[in-house]
Coordinates of C-alpha atoms and ligand atoms in Angstrom, one line a residue:
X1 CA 131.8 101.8 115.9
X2 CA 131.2 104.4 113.1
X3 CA 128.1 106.5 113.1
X4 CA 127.9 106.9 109.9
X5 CA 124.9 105.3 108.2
X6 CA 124.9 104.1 104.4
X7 CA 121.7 104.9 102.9
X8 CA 120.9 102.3 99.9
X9 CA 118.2 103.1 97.9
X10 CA 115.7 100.6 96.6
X11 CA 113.3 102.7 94.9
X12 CA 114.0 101.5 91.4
X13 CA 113.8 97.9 92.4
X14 CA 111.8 97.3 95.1
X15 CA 109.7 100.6 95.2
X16 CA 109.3 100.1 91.0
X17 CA 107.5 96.7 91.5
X18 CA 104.2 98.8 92.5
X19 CA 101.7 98.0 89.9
X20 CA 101.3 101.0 88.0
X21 CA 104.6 102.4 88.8
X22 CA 106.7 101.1 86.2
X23 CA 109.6 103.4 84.4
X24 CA 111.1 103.5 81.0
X25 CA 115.0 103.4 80.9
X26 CA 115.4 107.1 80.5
X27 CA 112.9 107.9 83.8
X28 CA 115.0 105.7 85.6
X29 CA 118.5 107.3 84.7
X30 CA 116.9 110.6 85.8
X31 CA 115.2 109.0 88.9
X32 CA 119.0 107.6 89.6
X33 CA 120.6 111.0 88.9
X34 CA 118.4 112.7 91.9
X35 CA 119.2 109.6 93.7
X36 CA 123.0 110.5 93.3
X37 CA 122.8 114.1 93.8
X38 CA 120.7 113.2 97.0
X39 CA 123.7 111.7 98.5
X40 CA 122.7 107.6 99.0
X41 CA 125.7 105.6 99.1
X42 CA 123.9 102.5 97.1
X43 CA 121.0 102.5 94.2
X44 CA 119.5 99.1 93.8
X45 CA 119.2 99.6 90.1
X46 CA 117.1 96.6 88.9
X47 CA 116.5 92.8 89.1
X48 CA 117.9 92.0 86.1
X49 CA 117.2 88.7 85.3
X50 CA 113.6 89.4 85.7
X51 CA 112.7 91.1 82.1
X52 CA 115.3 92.3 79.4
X53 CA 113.8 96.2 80.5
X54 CA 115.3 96.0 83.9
X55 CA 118.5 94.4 82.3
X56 CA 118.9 97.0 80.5
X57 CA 118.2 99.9 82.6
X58 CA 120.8 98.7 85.1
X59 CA 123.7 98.9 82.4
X60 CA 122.5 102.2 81.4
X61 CA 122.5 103.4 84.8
X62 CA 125.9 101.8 85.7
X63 CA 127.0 104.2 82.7
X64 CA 124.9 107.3 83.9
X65 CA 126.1 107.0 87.7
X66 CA 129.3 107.9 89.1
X67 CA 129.7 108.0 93.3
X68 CA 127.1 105.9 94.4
X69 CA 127.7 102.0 94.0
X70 CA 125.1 100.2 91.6
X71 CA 123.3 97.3 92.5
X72 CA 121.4 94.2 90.9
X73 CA 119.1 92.0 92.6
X74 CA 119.4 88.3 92.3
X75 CA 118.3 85.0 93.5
X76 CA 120.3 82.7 95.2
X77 CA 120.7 80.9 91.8
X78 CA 123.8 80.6 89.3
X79 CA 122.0 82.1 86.0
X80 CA 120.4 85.3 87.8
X81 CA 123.8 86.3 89.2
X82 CA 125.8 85.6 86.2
X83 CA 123.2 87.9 84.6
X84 CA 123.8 90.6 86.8
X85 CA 127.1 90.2 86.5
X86 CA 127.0 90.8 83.3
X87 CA 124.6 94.0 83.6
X88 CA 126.8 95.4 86.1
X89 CA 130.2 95.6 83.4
X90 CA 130.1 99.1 83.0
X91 CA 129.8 99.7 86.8
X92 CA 132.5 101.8 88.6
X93 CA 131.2 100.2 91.7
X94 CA 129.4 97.2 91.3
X95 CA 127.3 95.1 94.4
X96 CA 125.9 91.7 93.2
X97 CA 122.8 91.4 95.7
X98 CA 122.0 87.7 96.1
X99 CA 120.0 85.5 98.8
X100 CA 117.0 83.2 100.3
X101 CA 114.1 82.8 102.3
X102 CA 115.6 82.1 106.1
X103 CA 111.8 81.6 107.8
X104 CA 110.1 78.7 108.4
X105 CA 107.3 79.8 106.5
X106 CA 110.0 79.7 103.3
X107 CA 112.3 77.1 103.9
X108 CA 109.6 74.8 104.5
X109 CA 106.6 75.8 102.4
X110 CA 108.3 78.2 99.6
X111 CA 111.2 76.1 99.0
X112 CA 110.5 72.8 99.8
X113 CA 113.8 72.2 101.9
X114 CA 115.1 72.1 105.0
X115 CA 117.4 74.7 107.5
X116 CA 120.9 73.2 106.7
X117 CA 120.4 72.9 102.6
X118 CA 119.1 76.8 102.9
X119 CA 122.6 77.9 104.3
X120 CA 124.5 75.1 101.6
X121 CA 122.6 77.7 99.1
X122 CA 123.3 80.5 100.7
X123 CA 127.0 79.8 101.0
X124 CA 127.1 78.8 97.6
X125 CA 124.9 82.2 96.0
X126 CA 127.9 84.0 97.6
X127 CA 130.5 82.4 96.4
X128 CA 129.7 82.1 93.7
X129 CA 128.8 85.8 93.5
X130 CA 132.5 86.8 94.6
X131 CA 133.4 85.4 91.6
X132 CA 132.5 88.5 89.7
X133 CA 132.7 91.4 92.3
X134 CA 134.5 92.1 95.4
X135 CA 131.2 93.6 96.9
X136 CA 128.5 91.2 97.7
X137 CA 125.4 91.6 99.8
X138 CA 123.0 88.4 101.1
X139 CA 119.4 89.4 102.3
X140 CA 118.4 86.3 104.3
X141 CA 114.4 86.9 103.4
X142 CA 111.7 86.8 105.3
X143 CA 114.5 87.6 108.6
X144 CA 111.8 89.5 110.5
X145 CA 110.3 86.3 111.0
X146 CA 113.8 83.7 111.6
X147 CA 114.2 82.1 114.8
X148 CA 117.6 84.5 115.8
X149 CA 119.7 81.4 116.3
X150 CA 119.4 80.1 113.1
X151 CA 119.5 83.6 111.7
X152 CA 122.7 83.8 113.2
X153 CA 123.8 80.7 112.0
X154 CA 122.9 81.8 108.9
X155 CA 124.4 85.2 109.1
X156 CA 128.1 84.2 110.1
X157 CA 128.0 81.3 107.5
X158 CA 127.1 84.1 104.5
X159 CA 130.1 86.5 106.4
X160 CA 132.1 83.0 106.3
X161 CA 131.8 83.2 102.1
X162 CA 132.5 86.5 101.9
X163 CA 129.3 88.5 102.0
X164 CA 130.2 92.3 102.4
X165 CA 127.1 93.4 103.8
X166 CA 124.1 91.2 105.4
X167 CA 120.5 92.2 104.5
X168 CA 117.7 91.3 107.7
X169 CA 114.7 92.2 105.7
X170 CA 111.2 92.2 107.5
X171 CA 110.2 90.9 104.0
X172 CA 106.4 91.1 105.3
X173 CA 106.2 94.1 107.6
X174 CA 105.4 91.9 110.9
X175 CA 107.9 93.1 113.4
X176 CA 107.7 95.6 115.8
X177 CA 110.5 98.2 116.8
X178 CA 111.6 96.6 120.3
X179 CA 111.6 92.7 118.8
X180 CA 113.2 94.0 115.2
X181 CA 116.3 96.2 117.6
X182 CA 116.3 93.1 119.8
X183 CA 117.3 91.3 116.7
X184 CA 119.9 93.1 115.1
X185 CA 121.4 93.5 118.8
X186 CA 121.4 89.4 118.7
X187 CA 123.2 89.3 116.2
X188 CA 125.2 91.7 116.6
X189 CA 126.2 90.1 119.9
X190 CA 126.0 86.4 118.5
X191 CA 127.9 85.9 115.5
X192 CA 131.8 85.6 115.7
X193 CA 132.5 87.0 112.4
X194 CA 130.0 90.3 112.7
X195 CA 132.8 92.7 112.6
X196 CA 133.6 91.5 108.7
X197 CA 130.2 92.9 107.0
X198 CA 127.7 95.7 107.4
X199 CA 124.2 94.4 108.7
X200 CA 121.3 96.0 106.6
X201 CA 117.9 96.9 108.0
X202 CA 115.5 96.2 104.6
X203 CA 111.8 96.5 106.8
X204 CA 108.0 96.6 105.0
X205 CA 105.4 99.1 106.3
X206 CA 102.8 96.4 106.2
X207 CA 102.0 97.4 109.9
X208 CA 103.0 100.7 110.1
X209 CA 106.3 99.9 111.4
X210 CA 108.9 100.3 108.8
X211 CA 110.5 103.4 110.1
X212 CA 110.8 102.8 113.3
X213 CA 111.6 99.1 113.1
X214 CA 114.4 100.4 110.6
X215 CA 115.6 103.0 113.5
X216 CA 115.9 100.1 116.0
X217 CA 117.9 98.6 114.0
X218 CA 120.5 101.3 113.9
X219 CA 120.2 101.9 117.5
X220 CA 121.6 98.4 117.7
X221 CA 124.4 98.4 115.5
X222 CA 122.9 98.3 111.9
X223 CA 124.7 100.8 109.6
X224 CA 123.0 100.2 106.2
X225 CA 119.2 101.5 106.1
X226 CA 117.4 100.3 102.8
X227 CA 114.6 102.8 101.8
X228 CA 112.3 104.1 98.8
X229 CA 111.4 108.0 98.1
X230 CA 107.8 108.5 99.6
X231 CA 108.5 105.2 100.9
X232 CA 106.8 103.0 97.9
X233 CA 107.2 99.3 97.5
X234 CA 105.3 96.3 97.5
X235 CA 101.7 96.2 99.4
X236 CA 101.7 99.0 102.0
X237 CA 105.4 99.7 101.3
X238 CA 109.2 99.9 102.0
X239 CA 110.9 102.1 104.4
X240 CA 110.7 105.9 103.6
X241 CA 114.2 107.2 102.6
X242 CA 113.2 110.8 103.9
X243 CA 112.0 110.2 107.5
X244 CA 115.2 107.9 108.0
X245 CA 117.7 110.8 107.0
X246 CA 115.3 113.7 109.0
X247 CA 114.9 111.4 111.8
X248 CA 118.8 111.0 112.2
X249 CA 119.2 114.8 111.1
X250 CA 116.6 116.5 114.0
X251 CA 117.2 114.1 116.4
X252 CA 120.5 114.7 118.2
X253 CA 120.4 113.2 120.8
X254 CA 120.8 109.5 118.2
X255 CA 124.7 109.7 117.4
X256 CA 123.5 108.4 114.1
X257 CA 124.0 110.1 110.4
X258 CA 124.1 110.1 107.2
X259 CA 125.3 111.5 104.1
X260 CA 121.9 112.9 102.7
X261 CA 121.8 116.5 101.3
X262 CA 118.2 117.0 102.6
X263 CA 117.7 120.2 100.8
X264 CA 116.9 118.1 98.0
X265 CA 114.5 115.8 99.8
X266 CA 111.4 117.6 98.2
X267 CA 112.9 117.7 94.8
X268 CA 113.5 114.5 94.7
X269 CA 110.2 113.4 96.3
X270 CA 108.3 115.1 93.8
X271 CA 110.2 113.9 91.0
X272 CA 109.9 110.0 91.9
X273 CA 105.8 110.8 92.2
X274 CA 105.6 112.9 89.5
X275 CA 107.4 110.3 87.0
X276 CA 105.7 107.0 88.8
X277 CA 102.3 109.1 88.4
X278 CA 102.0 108.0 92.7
X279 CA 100.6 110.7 94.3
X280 CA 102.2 111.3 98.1
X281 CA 99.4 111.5 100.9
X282 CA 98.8 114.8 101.7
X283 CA 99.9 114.1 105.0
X284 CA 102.9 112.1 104.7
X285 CA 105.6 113.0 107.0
X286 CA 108.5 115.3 105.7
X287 CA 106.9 115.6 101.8
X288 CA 102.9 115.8 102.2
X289 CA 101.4 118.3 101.2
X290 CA 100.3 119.4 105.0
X291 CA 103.4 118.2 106.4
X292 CA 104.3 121.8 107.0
X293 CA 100.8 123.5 106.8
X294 CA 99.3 125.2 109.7
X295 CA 95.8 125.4 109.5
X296 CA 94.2 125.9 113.1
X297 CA 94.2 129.4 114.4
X298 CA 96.0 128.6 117.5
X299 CA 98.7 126.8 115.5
X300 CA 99.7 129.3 113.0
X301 CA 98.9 131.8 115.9
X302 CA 102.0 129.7 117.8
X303 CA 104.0 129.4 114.4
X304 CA 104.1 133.0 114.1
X305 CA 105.6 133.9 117.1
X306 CA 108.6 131.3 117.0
X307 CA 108.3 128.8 114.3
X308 CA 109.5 126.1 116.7
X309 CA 106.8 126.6 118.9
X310 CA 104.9 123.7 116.3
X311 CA 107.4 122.9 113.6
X312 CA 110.1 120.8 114.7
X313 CA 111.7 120.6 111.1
X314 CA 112.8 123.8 109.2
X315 CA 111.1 123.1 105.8
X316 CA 113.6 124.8 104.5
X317 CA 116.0 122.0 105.2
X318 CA 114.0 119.4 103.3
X319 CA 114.0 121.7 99.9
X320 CA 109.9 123.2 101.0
X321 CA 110.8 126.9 100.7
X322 CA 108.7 129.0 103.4
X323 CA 107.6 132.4 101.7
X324 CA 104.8 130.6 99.5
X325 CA 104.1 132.2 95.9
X326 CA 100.4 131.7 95.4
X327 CA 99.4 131.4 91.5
X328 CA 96.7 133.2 90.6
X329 CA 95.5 134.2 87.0
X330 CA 97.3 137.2 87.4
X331 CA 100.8 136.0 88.3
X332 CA 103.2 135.8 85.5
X333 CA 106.0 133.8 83.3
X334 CA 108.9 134.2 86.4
X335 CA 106.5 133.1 89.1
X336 CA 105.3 129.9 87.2
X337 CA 109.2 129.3 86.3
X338 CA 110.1 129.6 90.1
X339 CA 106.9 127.3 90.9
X340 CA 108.1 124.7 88.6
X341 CA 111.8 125.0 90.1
X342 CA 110.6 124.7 93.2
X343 CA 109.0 121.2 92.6
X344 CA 112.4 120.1 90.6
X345 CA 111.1 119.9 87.2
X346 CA 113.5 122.3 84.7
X347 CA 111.8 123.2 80.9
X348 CA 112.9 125.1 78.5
X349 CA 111.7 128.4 77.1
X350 CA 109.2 127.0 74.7
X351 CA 107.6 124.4 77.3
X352 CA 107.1 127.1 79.8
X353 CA 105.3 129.3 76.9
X354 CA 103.1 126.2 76.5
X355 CA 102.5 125.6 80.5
X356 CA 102.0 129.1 81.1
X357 CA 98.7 129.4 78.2
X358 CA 97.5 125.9 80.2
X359 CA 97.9 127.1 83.6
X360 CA 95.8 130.5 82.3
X361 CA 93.1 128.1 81.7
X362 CA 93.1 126.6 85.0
X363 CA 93.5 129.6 86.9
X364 CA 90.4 131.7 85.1
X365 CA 88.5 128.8 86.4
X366 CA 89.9 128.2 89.8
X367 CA 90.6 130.3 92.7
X368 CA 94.4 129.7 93.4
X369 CA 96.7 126.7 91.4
X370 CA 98.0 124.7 93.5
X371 CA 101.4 122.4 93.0
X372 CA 99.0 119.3 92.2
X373 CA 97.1 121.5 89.2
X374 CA 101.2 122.3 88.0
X375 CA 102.1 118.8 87.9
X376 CA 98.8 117.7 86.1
X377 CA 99.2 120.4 83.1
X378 CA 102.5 119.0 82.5
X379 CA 101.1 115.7 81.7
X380 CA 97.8 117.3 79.6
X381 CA 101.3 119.0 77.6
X382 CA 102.6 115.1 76.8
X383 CA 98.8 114.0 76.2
X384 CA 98.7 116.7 73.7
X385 CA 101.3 114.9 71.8
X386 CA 99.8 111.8 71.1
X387 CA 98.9 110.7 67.8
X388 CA 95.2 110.2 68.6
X389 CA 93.2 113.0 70.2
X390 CA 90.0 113.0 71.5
X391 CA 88.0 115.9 68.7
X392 CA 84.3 115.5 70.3
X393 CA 82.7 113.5 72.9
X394 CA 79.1 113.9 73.7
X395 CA 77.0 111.7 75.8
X396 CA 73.3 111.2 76.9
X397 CA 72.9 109.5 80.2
X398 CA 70.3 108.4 82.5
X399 CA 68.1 105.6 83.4
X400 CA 66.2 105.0 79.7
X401 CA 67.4 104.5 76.9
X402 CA 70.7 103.1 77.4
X403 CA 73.6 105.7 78.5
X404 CA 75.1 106.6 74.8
X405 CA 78.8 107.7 73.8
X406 CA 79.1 109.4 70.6
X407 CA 82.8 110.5 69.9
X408 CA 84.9 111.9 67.2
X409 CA 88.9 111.3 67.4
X410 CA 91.4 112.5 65.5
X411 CA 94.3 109.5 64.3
X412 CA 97.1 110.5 62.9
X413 CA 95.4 113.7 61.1
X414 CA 92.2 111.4 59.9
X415 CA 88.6 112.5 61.9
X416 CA 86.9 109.0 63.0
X417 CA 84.0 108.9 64.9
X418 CA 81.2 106.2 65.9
X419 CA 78.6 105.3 69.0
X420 CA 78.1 102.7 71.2
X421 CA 75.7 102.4 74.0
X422 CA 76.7 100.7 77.4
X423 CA 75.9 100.3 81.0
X424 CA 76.5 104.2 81.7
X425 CA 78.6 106.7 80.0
X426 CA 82.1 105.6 80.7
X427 CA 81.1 102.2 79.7
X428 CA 79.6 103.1 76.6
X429 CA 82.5 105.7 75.5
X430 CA 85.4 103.1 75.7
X431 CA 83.0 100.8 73.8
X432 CA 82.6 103.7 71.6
X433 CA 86.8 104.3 71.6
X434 CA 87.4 100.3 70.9
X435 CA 84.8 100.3 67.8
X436 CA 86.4 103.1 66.1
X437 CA 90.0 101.5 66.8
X438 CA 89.5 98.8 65.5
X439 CA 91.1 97.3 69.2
X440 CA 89.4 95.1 71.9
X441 CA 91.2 95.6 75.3
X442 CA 90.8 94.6 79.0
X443 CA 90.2 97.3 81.4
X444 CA 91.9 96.2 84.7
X445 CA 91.9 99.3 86.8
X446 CA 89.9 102.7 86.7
X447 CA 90.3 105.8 89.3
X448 CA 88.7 108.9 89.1
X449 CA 90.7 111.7 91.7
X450 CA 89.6 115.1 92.8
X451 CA 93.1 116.8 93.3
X452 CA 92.3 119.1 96.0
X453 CA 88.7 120.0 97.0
X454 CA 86.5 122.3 95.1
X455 CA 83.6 121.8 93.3
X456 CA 85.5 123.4 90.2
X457 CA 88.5 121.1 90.7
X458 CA 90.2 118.6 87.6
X459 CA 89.4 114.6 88.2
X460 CA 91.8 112.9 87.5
X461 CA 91.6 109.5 86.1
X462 CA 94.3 106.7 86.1
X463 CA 93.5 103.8 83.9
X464 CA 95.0 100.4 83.5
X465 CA 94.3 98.1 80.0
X466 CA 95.0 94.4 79.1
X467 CA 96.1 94.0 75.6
X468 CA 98.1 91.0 74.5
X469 CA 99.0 90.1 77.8
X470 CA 100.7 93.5 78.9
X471 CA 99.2 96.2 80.8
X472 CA 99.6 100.0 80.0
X473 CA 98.7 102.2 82.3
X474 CA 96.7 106.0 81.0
X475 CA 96.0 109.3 82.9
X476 CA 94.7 112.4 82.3
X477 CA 92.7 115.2 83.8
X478 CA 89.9 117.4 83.3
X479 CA 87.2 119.4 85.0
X480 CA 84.7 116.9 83.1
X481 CA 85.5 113.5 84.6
X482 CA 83.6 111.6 81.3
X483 CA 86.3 113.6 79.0
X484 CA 89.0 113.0 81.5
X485 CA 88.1 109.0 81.5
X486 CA 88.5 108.9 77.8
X487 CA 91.4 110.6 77.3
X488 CA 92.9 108.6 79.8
X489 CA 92.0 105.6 78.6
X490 CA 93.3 106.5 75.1
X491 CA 96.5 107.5 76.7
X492 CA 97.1 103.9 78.0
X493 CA 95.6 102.8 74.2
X494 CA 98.5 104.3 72.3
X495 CA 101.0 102.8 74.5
X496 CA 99.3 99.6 74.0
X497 CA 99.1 100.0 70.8
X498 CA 102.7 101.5 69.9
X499 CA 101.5 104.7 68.1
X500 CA 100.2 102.5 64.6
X501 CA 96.3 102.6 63.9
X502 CA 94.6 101.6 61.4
X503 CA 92.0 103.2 59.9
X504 CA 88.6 102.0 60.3
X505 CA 85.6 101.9 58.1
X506 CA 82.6 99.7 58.9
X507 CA 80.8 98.7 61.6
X508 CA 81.1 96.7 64.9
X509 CA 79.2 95.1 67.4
X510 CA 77.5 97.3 70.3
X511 CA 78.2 100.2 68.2
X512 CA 78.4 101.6 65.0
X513 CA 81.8 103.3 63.5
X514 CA 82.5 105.6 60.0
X515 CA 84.5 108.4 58.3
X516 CA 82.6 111.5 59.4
X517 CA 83.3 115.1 59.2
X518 CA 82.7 117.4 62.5
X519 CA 79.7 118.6 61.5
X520 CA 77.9 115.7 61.2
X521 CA 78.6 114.6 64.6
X522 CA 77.8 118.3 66.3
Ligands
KIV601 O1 111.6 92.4 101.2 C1 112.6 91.7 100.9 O2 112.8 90.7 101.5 C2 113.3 92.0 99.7 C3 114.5 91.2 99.4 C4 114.6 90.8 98.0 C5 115.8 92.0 99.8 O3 113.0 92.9 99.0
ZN602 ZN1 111.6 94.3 100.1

């Protein structure tokens, strides 16, 4: 049997459905670029009968993408595969990705039918399916939890119809390495027609087990893993991409591999949390930020007289380059650059001018900038874009009178200001920030961050809004968390909002609003 494992990346499907997470077509072409120079055989690209946005980012990544084979998601249903069909045209290698819920807990309760119609469906989705491409895959959901003889039944009717590859997702994250291997090896043993199709691993980290469920399963004969960058996806999320390929790199002794250029594996890490604004914990294997800091003395002590004595990866081989440049306020231009380069974000002559004046800032008032303050001044540059600025916020909190928000914001060139009063400062500013817009929205989520530890640190804030329906999601950072709140929360405004305000001139309730100049507010 080959040893060659076929790494198929779901992060744009199944790592995108994160709430919060969501990307534009053009993040999504440069997420699937670092995909492809990364080396994965297969990018889920999209679910594209699911909204007209994913539709179209699939065809415009079947035009961006030219070695790895594309791949749309669909359910075992006519109209979502002739719709992928149809976003996949353009592809030069095209993979329909079709199937159905195989548990009990499905079959019976989801889908209101019974064992035998399940694999009549299944048959059928994959037939149907070959119509359009040569390449099909069936995920038979929820496999973690299928009895293994009617999985197998399953499987080898799906291989029967012409299904090139066979998905066994733990859909919910319940197995456990030796039960999960156990499986793939019954199958692997059971079903007549096995040697036709690839059997995927597709496993949830809902217990803490995706990784090494997904390395039983190549131990048994699997040879496709499905993974995310960082390992995002639904609830506690999917398989991470970068522990499979450094698990099959270091380990030698598994005559397992793949095709992954792990040099990029930090590049491409930080890119995918950079763009989906998800930080990675700090010590997440292979690309936290401690993954290959030594902090105890009788670590670094060891570390320093053979590097293997406590590291048993070469950060160098995942892209983390050893001799560490720290920024301080006195390093220069080159050494931001290199910084930047480092983390796999390129910008141009005139951005780096910009970055360089902001990271000054930060680094008269902080000790040493770290790759977390780097990534955050890139946003503040796109926040200082926007249409509508935050010009003066001022604030009087405390127990009596009421916490007040006074604020002054700049839209489209015009100063507008107004006050509101509310249940504490935050409160009473985005009452404050509504009245002057003119715009009533729901506030679904709000996170204030401390990136690293200090005292003197940025907060960041993440926001999520309501409006019409739709959420938008706003971030922004600063060393006053109030300020920080507000600017974030008119980042995820003008999204809403689509960059059009009108002006406002008279009052609203909880708060009054009018044309003022600076100085009367100050
Ligand atoms: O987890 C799962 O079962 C899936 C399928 C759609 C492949 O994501
Ligand atoms: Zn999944």
């Amino acid at each position: 049997m080959d040893n060659k494992v076929y790494i198929f990346d779901t992060t744009l499907r199944d790592g995108e459905q994160v709430p919060g997470c969501q990307l534009n077509t053009i993040e999504k072409i440069e997420v699937a670029k670092a995909l492809e120079a990364l080396g994965v055989d297969i990018i889920e690209a999209g679910f594209p009968i699911s909204s007209p946005g994913d539709y179209n980012s699939v065809v415009e990544i079947t035009k961006a993408i030219k070695l790895p084979i594309i791949c749309a998601l669909t359910r075992a249903v006519q109209k979502d595969i002739d719709v992928a069909a149809e976003a996949l045209k353009y592809a030069k290698r095209g993979r329909i990705h079709t199937g159905i819920g195989t548990s009990d807990f499905h079959i019976f309760s989801k889908l209101h039918s019974n064992p035998d119609e399940i694999i009549e469906r299944a048959i059928a989705a994959v037939k149907y399916a070959k119509k359009y491409v040569e390449d099909v895959e069936f995920y038979a959901e929820d496999a973690g939890r299928t009895q293994n003889e009617y999985l197998a039944r399953v499987v080898e009717a799906v291989i029967g119809a012409g299904a090139t590859v066979v998905n066994i997702p733990d859909t919910t994250g319940y197995a456990i390495p030796e039960e999960f291997g156990a499986k793939i090896k019954y199958l692997m043993e059971h079903v007549k027609n096995i040697d036709k199709a690839i059997i995927a691993t597709h496993c949830h980290n809902d217990l803490g087990m995706a990784t090494a469920n997904t390395i039983a399963g190549l131990m048994n004969g699997a040879r496709q893993a499905e993974v995310t960058i960082n390992g995002i996806g639904e609830r506690a999320g999917n398989t991470s991409l970068e522990e499979v390929a450094m698990i099959l790199q270091c380990r030698k002794d598994i005559p397992l591999r793949t095709d992954i250029q792990s040099k990029k594996i930090y590049a491409t890490s930080k890119l995918v949390s950079t763009l989906m604004r998800m930080p990675v914990q700090p010590n997440k294997a292979i690309v936290g930020r401690n993954a290959f800091a030594h902090s105890s003395g009788i670590h670094q002590d060891g570390v320093l007289k053979s590097r293997e004595n406590y590291e048993i990866i070469d950060p160098v081989d995942v892209g983390i380059s050893q001799s560490s440049i720290v920024l301080t306020a006195r390093s220069g231009r080159a050494a931001l650059n290199h910084r930047f380069e480092v983390l796999g974000i390129k910008i141009s002559k005139e951005e780096l001018d910009i970055a360089y004046d902001k990271f000054l800032t930060i680094a008269d008032k902080k000790k040493d900038v770290n790759d977390e303050d780097l990534l955050v001044l890139l946003d503040l540059e796109k926040l200082s874009k926007h249409k509508i600025k935050l010009v003066h916020l001022h604030v009087l909190s405390g127990t009596t009178p009421l916490p007040t928000a006074m604020i002054q914001l700049d839209v489209n060139g015009e100063i507008l200001s107004g006050t509101a009063s509310g249940n504490g400062p935050i409160n009473a500013s985005f009452t404050a920030v509504q009245n002057i817009l003119k715009k009533k929205v729901k506030l679904e989520e709000f996170l204030i961050q401390a990136i690293t530890r200090g005292s003197d640190d940025l907060g960041k804030v993440h926001v999520q809004i309501e409006s019409n329906g739709i959420s938008y999601y706003g971030f922004s950072a600063n060393t006053d968390i109030i300020t920080a709140s507000v600017e974030a929360f008119l980042d995820a405004i003008e999204k809403a909002n689509g960059f059009n305000f009108k002006k406002a001139d008279d009052a609203e309730n909880n708060g009054t609003v009018k044309k003022q100049s600076l100085v009367d507010i100050a």
